[in-house]
CSV table of C-alpha atoms and ligand atoms in Angstrom, one decimal:
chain,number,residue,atom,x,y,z
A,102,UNK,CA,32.0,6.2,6.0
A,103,UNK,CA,28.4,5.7,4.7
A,104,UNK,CA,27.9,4.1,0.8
A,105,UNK,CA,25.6,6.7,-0.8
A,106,UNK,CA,24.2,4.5,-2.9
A,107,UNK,CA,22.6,2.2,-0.9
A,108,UNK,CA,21.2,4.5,2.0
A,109,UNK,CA,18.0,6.1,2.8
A,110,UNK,CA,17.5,9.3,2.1
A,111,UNK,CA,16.7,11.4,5.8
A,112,UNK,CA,13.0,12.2,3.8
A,113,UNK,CA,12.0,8.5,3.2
A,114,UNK,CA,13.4,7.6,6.7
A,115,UNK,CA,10.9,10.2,8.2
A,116,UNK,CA,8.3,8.8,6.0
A,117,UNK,CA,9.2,5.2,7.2
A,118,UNK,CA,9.0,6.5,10.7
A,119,UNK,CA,5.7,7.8,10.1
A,120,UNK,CA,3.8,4.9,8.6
A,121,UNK,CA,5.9,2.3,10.6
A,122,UNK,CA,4.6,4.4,13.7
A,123,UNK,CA,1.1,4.3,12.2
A,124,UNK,CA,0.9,0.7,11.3
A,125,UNK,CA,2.6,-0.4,15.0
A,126,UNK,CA,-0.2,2.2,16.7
A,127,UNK,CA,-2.9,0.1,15.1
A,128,UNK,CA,-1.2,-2.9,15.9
A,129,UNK,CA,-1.2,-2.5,19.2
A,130,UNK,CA,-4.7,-1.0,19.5
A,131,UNK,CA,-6.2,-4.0,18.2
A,132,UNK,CA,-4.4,-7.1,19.6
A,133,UNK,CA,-3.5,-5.6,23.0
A,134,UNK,CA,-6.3,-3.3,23.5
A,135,UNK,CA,-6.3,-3.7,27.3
A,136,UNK,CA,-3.3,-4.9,28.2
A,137,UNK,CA,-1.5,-3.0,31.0
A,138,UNK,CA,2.0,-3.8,30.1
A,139,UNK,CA,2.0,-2.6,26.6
A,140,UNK,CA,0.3,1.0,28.2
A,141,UNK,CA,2.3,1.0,30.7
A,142,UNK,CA,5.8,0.4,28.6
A,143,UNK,CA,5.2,1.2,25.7
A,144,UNK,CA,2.4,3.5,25.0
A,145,UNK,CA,2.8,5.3,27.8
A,146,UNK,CA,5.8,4.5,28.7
A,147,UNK,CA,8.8,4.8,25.9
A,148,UNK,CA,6.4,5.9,23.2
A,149,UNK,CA,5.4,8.9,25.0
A,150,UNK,CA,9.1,9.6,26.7
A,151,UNK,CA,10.7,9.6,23.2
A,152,UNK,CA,7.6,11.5,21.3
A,153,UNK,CA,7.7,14.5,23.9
A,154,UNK,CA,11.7,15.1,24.3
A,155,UNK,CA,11.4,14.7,20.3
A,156,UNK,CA,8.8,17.8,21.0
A,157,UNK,CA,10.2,19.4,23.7
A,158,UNK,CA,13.8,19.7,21.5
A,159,UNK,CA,12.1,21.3,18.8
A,160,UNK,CA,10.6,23.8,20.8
A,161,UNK,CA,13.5,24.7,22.5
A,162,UNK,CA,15.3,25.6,19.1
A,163,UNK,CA,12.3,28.1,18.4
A,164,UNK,CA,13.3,31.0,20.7
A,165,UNK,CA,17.0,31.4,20.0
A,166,UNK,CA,16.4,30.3,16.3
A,167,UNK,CA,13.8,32.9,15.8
A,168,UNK,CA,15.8,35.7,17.6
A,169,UNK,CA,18.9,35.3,16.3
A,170,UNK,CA,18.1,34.8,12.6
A,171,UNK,CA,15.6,37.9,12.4
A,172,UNK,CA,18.5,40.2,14.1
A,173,UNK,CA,20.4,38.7,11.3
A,174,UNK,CA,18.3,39.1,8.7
A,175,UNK,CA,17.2,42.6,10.0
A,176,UNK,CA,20.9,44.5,10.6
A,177,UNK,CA,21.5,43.6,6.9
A,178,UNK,CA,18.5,46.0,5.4
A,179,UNK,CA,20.5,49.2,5.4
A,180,UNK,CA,17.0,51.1,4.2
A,181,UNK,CA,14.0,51.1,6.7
A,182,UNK,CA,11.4,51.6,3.8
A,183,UNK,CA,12.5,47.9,2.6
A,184,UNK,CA,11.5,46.4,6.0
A,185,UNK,CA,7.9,47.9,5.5
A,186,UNK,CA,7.3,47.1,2.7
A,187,UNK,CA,8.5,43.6,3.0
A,188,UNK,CA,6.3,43.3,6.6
A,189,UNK,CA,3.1,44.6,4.5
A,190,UNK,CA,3.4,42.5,1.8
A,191,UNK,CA,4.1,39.6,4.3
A,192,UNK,CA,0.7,40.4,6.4
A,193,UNK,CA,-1.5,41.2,3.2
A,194,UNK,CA,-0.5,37.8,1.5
A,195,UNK,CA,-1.4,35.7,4.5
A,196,UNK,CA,-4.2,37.2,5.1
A,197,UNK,CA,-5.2,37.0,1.6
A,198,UNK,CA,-4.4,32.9,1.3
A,199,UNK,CA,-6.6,32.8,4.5
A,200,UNK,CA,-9.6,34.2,3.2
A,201,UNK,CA,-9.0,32.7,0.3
A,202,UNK,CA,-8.8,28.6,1.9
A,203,UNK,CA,-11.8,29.9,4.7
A,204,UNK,CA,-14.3,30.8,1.7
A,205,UNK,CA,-13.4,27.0,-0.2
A,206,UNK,CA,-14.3,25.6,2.9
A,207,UNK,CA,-18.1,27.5,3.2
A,208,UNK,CA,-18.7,27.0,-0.6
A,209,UNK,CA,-17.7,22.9,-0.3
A,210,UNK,CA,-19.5,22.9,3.0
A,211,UNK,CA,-22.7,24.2,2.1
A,212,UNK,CA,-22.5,22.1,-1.6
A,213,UNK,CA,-21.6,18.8,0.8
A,214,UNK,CA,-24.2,19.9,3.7
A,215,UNK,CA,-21.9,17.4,6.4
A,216,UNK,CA,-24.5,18.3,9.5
A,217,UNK,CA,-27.5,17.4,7.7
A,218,UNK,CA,-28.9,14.3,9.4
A,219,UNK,CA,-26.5,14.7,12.0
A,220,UNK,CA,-28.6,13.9,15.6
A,221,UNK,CA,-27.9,16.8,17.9
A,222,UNK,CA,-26.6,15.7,21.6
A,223,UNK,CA,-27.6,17.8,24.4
A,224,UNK,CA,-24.3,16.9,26.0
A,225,UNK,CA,-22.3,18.9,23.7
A,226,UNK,CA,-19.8,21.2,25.8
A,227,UNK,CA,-17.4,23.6,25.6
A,228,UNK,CA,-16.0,26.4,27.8
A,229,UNK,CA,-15.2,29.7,25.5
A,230,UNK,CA,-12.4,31.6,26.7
A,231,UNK,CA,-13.0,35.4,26.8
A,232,UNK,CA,-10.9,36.6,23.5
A,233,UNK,CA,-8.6,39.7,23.8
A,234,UNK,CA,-9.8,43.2,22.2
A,235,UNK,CA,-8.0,44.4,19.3
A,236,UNK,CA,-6.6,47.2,21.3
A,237,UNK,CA,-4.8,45.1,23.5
A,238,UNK,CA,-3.5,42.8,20.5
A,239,UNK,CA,-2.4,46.0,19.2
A,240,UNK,CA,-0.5,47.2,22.3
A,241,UNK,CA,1.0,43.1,23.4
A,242,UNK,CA,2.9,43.2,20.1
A,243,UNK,CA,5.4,45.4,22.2
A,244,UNK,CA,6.9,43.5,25.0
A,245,UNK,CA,7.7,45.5,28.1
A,246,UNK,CA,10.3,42.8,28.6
A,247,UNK,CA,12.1,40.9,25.8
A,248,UNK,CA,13.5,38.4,28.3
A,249,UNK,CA,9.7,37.6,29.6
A,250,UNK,CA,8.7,37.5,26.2
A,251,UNK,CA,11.5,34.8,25.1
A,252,UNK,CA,10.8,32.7,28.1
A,253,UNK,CA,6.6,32.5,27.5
A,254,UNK,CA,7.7,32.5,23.8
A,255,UNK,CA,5.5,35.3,22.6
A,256,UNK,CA,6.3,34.9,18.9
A,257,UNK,CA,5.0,38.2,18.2
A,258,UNK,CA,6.9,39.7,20.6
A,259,UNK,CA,9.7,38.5,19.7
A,260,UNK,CA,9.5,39.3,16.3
A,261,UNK,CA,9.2,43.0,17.4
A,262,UNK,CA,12.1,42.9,19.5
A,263,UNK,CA,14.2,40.9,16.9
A,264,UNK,CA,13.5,44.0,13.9
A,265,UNK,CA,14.1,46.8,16.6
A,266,UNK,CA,17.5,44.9,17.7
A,267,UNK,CA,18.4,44.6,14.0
A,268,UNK,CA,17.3,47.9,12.8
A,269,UNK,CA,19.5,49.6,15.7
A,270,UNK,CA,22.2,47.4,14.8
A,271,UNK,CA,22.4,48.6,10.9
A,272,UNK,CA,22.0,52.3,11.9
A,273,UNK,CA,25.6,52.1,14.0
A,274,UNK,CA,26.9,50.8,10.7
A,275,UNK,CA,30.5,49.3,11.3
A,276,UNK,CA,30.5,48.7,15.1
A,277,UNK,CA,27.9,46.2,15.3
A,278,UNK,CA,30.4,44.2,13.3
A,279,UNK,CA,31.6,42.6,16.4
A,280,UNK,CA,28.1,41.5,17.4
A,281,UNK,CA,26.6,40.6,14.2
A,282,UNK,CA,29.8,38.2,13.7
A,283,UNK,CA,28.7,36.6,17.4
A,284,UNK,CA,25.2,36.1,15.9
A,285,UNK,CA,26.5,34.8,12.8
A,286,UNK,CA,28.2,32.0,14.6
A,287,UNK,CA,25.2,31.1,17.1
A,288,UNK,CA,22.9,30.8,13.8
A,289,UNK,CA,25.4,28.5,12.4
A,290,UNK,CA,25.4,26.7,16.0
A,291,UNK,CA,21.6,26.2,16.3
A,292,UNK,CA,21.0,25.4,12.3
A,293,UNK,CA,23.2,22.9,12.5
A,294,UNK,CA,21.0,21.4,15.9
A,295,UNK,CA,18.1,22.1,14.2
A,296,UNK,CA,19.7,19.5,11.5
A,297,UNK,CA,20.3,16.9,13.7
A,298,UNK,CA,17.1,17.1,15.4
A,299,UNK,CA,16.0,16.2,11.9
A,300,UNK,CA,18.3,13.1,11.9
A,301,UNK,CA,16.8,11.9,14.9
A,302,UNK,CA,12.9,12.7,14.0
A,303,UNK,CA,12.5,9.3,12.2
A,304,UNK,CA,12.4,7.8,15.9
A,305,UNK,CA,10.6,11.1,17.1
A,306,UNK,CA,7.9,10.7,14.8
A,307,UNK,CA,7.4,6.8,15.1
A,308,UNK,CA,6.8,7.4,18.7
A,309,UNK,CA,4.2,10.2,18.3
A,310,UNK,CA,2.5,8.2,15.5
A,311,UNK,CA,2.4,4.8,17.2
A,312,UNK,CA,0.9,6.1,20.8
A,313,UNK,CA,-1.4,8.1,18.9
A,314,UNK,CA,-3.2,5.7,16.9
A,315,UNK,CA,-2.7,3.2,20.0
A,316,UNK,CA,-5.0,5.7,21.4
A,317,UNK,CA,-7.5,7.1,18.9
A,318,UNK,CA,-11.1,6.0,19.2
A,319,UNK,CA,-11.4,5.7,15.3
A,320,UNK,CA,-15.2,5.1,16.4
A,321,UNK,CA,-16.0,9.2,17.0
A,322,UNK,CA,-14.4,9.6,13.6
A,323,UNK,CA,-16.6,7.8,11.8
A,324,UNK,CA,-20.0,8.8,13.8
A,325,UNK,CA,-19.0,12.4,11.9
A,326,UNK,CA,-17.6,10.6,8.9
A,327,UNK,CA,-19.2,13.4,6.4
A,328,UNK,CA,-17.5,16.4,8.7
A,329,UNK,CA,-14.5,14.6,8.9
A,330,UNK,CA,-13.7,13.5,5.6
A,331,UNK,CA,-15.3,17.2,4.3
A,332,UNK,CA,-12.6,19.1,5.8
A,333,UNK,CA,-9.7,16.0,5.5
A,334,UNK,CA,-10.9,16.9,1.6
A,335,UNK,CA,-10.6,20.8,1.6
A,336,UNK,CA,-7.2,20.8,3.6
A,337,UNK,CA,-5.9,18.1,0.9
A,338,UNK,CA,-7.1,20.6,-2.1
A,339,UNK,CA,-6.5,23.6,-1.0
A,340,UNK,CA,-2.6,22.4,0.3
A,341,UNK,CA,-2.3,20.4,-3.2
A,342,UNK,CA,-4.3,22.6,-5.9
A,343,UNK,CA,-4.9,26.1,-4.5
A,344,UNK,CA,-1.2,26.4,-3.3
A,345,UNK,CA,0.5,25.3,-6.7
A,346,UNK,CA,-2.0,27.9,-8.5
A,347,UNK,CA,-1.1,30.6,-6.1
A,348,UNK,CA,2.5,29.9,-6.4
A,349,UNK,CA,3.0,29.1,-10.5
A,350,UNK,CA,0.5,32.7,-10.5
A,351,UNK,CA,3.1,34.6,-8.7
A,352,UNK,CA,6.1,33.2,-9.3
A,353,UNK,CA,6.5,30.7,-12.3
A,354,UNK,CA,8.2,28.1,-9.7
A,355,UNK,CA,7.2,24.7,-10.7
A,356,UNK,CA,5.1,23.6,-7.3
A,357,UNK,CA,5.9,20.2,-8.1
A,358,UNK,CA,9.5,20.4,-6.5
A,359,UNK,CA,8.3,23.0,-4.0
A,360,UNK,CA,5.6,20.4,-2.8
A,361,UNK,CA,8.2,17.6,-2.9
A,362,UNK,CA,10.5,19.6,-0.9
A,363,UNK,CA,8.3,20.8,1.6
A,364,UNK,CA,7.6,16.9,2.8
A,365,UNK,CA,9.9,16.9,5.8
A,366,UNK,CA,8.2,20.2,7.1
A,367,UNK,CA,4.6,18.7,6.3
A,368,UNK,CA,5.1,15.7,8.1
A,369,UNK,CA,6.9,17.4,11.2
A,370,UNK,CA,3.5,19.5,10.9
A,371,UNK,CA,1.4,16.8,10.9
A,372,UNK,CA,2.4,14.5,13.7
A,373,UNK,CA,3.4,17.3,16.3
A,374,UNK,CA,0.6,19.7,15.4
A,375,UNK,CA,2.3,22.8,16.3
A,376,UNK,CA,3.5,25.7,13.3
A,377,UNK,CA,5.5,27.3,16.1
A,378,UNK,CA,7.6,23.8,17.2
A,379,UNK,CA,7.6,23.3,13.1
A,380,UNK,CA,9.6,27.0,12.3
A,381,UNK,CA,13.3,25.1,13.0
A,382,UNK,CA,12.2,22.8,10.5
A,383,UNK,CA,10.5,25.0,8.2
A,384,UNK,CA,12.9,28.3,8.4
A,385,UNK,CA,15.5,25.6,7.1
A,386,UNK,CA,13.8,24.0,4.7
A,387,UNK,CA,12.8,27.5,3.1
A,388,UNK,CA,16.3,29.2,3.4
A,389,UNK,CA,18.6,25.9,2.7
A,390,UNK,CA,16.2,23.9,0.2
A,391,UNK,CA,14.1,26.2,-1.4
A,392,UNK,CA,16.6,29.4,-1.7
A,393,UNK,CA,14.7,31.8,0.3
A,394,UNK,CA,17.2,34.3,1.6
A,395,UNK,CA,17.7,34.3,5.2
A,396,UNK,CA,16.3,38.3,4.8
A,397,UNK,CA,13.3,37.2,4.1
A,398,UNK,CA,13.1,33.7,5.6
A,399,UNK,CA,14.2,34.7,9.2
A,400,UNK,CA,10.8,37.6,9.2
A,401,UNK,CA,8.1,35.1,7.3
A,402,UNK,CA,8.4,32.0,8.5
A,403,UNK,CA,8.0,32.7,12.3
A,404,UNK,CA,5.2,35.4,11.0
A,405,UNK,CA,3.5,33.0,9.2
A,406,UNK,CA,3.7,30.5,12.1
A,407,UNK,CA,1.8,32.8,14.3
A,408,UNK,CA,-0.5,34.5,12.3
A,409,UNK,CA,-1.0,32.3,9.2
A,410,UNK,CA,-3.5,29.2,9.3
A,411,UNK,CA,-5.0,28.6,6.5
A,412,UNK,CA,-5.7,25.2,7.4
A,413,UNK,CA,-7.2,26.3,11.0
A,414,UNK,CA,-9.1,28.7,8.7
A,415,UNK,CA,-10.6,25.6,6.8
A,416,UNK,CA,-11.9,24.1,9.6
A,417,UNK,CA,-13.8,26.5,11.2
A,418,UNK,CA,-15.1,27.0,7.5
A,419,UNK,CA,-16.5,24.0,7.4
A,420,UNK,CA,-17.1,23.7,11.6
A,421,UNK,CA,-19.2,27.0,11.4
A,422,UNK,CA,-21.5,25.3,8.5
A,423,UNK,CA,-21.5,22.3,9.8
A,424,UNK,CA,-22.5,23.8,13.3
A,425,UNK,CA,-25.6,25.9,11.9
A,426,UNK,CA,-27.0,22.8,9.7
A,427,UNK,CA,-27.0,20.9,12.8
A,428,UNK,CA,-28.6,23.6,15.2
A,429,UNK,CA,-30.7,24.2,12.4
A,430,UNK,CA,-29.5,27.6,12.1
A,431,UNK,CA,-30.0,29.8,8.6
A,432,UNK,CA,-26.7,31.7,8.0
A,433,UNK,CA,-26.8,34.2,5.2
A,434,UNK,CA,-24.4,35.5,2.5
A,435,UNK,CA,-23.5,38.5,5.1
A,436,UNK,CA,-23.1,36.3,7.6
A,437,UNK,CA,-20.5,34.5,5.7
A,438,UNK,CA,-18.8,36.7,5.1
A,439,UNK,CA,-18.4,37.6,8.8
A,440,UNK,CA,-17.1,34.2,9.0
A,441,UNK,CA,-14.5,35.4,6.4
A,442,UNK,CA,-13.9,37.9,8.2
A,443,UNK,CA,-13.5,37.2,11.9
A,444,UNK,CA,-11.7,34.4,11.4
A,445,UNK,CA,-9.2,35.3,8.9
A,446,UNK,CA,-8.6,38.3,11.6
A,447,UNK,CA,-8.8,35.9,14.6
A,448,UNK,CA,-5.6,34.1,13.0
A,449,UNK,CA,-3.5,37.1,13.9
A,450,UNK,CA,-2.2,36.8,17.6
A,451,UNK,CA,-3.1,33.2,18.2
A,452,UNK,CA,-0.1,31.4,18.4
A,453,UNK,CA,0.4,28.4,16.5
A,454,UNK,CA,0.2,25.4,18.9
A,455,UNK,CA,-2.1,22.3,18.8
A,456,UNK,CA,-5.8,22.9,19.3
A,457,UNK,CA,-5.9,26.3,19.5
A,458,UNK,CA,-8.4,26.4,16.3
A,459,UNK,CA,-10.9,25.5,18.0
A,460,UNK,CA,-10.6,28.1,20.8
A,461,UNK,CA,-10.6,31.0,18.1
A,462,UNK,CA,-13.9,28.6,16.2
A,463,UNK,CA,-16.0,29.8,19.5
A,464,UNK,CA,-15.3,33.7,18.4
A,465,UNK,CA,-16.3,33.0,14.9
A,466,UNK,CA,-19.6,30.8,16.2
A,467,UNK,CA,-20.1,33.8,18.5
A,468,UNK,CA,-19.8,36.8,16.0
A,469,UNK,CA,-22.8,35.0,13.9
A,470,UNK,CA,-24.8,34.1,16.9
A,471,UNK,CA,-24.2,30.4,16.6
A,472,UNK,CA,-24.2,28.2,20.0
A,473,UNK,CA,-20.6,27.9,21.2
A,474,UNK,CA,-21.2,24.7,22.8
A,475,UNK,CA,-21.6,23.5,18.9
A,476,UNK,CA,-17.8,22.8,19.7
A,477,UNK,CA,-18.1,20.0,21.5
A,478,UNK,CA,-19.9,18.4,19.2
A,479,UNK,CA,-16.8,18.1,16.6
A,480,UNK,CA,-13.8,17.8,19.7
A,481,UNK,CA,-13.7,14.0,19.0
A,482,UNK,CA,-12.7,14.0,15.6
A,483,UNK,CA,-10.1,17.3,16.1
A,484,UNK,CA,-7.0,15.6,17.1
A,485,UNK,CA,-6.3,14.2,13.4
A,486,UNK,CA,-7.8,17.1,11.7
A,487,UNK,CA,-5.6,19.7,14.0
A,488,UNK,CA,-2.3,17.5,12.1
A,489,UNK,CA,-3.6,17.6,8.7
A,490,UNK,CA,-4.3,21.2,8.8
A,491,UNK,CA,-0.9,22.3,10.9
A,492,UNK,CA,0.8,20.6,8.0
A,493,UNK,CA,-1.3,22.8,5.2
A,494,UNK,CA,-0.3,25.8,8.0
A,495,UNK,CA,3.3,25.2,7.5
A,496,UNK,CA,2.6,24.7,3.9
A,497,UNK,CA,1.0,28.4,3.3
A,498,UNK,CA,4.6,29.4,5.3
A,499,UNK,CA,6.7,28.5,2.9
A,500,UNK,CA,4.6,29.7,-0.4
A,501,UNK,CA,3.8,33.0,1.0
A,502,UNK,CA,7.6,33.0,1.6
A,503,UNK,CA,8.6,32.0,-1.8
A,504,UNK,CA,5.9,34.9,-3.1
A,505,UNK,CA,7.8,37.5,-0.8
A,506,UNK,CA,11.4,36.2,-1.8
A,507,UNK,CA,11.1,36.3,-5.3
A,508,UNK,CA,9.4,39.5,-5.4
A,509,UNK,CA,12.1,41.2,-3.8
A,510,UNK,CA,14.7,39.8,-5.6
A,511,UNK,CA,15.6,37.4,-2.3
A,512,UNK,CA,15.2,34.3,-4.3
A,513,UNK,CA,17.9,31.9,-5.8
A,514,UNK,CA,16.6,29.8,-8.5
A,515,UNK,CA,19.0,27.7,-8.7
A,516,UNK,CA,18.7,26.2,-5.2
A,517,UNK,CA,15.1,25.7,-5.8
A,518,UNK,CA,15.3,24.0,-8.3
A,519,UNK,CA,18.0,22.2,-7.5
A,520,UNK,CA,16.9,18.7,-6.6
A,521,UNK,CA,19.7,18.2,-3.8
A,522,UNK,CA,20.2,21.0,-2.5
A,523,UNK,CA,21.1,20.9,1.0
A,524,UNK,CA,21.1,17.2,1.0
A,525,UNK,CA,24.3,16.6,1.8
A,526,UNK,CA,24.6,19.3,4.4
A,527,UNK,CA,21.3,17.6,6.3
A,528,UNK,CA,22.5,14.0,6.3
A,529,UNK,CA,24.8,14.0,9.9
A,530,UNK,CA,26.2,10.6,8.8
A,531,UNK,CA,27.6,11.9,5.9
A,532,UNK,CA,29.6,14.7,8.2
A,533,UNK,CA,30.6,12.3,11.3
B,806,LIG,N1,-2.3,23.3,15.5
B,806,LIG,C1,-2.4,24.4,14.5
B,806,LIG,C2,-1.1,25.0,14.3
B,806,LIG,O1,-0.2,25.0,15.1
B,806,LIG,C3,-3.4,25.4,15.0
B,806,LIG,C4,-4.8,24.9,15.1
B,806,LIG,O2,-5.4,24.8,14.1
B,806,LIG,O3,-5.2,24.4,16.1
B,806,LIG,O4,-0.9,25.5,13.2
């Protein structure tokens, strides 16, 4: 039996985990910077065996998570009009929030100017993948097979097979009882792995933090100090100020507890840089801690994780500026706002996984004739910036969520503003 009184609570363990990963990173970086035994053992050794099966378990909740609680939440809208309506105001806010953090980011980078003085290097690289038309984003949505789509996890996809599913189970009414009651159960099942996943991320997340920061060359970092901190800055802002605006605006909800509650999801964000690997984590924290219903939960947090990122959008705000000041480049107004544009849209399809803001940067650089190869001037200093910003990703998730819910009538109060809510339920001490 555990004393309540005198335990941590599973948030400040994370939080422990993370700066007691931090601190034992630079620790190691700077007494044993070449020794072989501490890479061999520990770094890359248990560090890195722990930090990837900590990954590599979250992901594998994402797919049967994401299936079975959409089905869910889909077979128990009885009236199809409520499902587009709910889908439209879904896409319109996200993309909204996007423009919204991308246009922050130009106006703070061209007030800042971060590439002016910045020597250009005629070794910059970086190879652009070829991006898909918007035809053939259109037409992937539909998976020819929902099995192939699970097992390359094609969010998207999934999604789209996940309503269909649901939809066909509501329309046979009373015999999909049997079934639904099946997928009842299996939620229950992978929830309640999801939770202790979270039980054991303390240890997950020490081990990401402390081979990382073993590992970072904190030199790159600060030859691009002004870019860096610039967009560190705007992520911080935007995830702090622009998100409690936008949220008391809608809703009324104090973002005060809905920031405090969202710290779990930020720092599984932030140290495995992945939205997608974050929805167990988040699709919890929204429906169990913040009152979201599982209606609306189950259909915006894996939407968001795929086609939200305001904080991807930030950086390639600032990157783009940043970029064009260097290459000595004049953008005008129109061509911000093709900046706006393209990469708010670019967000759409590109699933949410580490790095993968900079591959959708090169279609922004190229739509406003910038060099693409400006890339590789910034790839140094991504790695830290791709956490921050997957954390303010995961952050937009939840808010746009919260919007939705309470809109609809999907929202209970009193859980969201109940300080403990779900607590007890998350704490796997408390229920062996
Ligand atoms: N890592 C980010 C995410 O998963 C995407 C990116 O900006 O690279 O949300």
């Amino acid at each position: 039996m555990s004393d309540n009184n005198n335990k941590l609570s599973l948030t400040t363990r994370i939080v422990i985990g993370m700066f007691s990963g931090i601190a034992v990173g630079f620790l190691l970086k700077f007494l044993f910077p070449e020794s072989v035994l501490v890479e061999g053992y520990l770094t890359k050794g248990l560090f890195h065996v722990v930090g990837q099966i900590f990954i590599s378990s979250l992901q594998m909740l994402v797919v049967p998570l994401v299936f079975v609680s959409l089905v869910l939440g889909t077979c128990s809208i009885s009236d199809p009009s409520t499902l587009g309506r709910l889908g439209g105001k879904t896409v319109v806010l996200y993309m909204i929030t996007t423009a919204i953090a991308i246009s922050f980011a130009i106006f703070a980078a061209v007030l800042i100017q971060p590439g002016s003085g910045v020597e250009l290097q005629s070794d910059a690289t970086f190879e652009a993948s070829q991006a898909p038309s918007l035809a053939q984003v259109i037409i992937d949505l539909f998976p020819k097979n929902p099995f192939s789509a699970m097992a390359n996890g094609n969010m998207l996809q999934i999604i789209v097979f996940a309503l269909l599913f649901g939809i066909s189970m509501a329309l046979i009414g009373k015999s999909s009882d049997r079934l639904k009651g099946f997928f009842e159960d299996f939620n229950e099942v992978i929830m309640k792995l999801v939770v202790i996943l979270m039980n054991l991320a303390p240890y997950g997340v020490f081990a990401l933090m402390a081979k990382l920061f073993s590992e970072t060359q904190f030199e790159t970092i600060f030859s691009l100090g002004k870019y860096f901190l610039l967009v560190f800055s705007v992520l911080i802002l935007h995830g702090v100020i622009t998100y409690s605006l936008i949220l008391k605006g809608f809703t009324g909800l104090n973002p005060w507890i809905f920031l405090k509650k969202m710290r779990e999801v930020q720092i599984f964000g932030f140290t495995i840089s992945s939205s997608n690997a974050t929805i167990p984590v988040t699709l919890e924290t929204v429906t169990k801690r913040l009152g979201v219903s599982n209606k609306v939960g189950s259909f915006t947090v894996p939407l968001g994780a795929t086609i939200n990122m305001d904080g991807t959008a930030i950086m390639q705000g600032v990157a783009t500026v940043f970029i064009a000041q260097v290459y000595l480049v004049d953008l005008s107004i129109a061509d911000y706002a093709m900046v706006v544009l393209t990469a708010t849209l670019a967000s759409i399809g590109t699933a949410g996984v580490p790095g993968v803001g900079l591959i959708m940067l090169a279609m922004v650089l190229g739509q406003v004739g910038l060099p693409v190869e400006g890339i590789g001037l910034i790839i140094g200093v991504d790695r830290l910036l791709d956490m921050t910003r997957t954390s303010v990703n995961v952050t937009g998730d939840a808010m746009v969520s919260l919007i939705v819910a309470k809109s609809e009538g999907e929202l209970d109060k009193d859980v969201f503003n109940d300080q403990n809510a779900d607590l007890k339920e998350r704490d796997i001490s408390e229920q062996l």
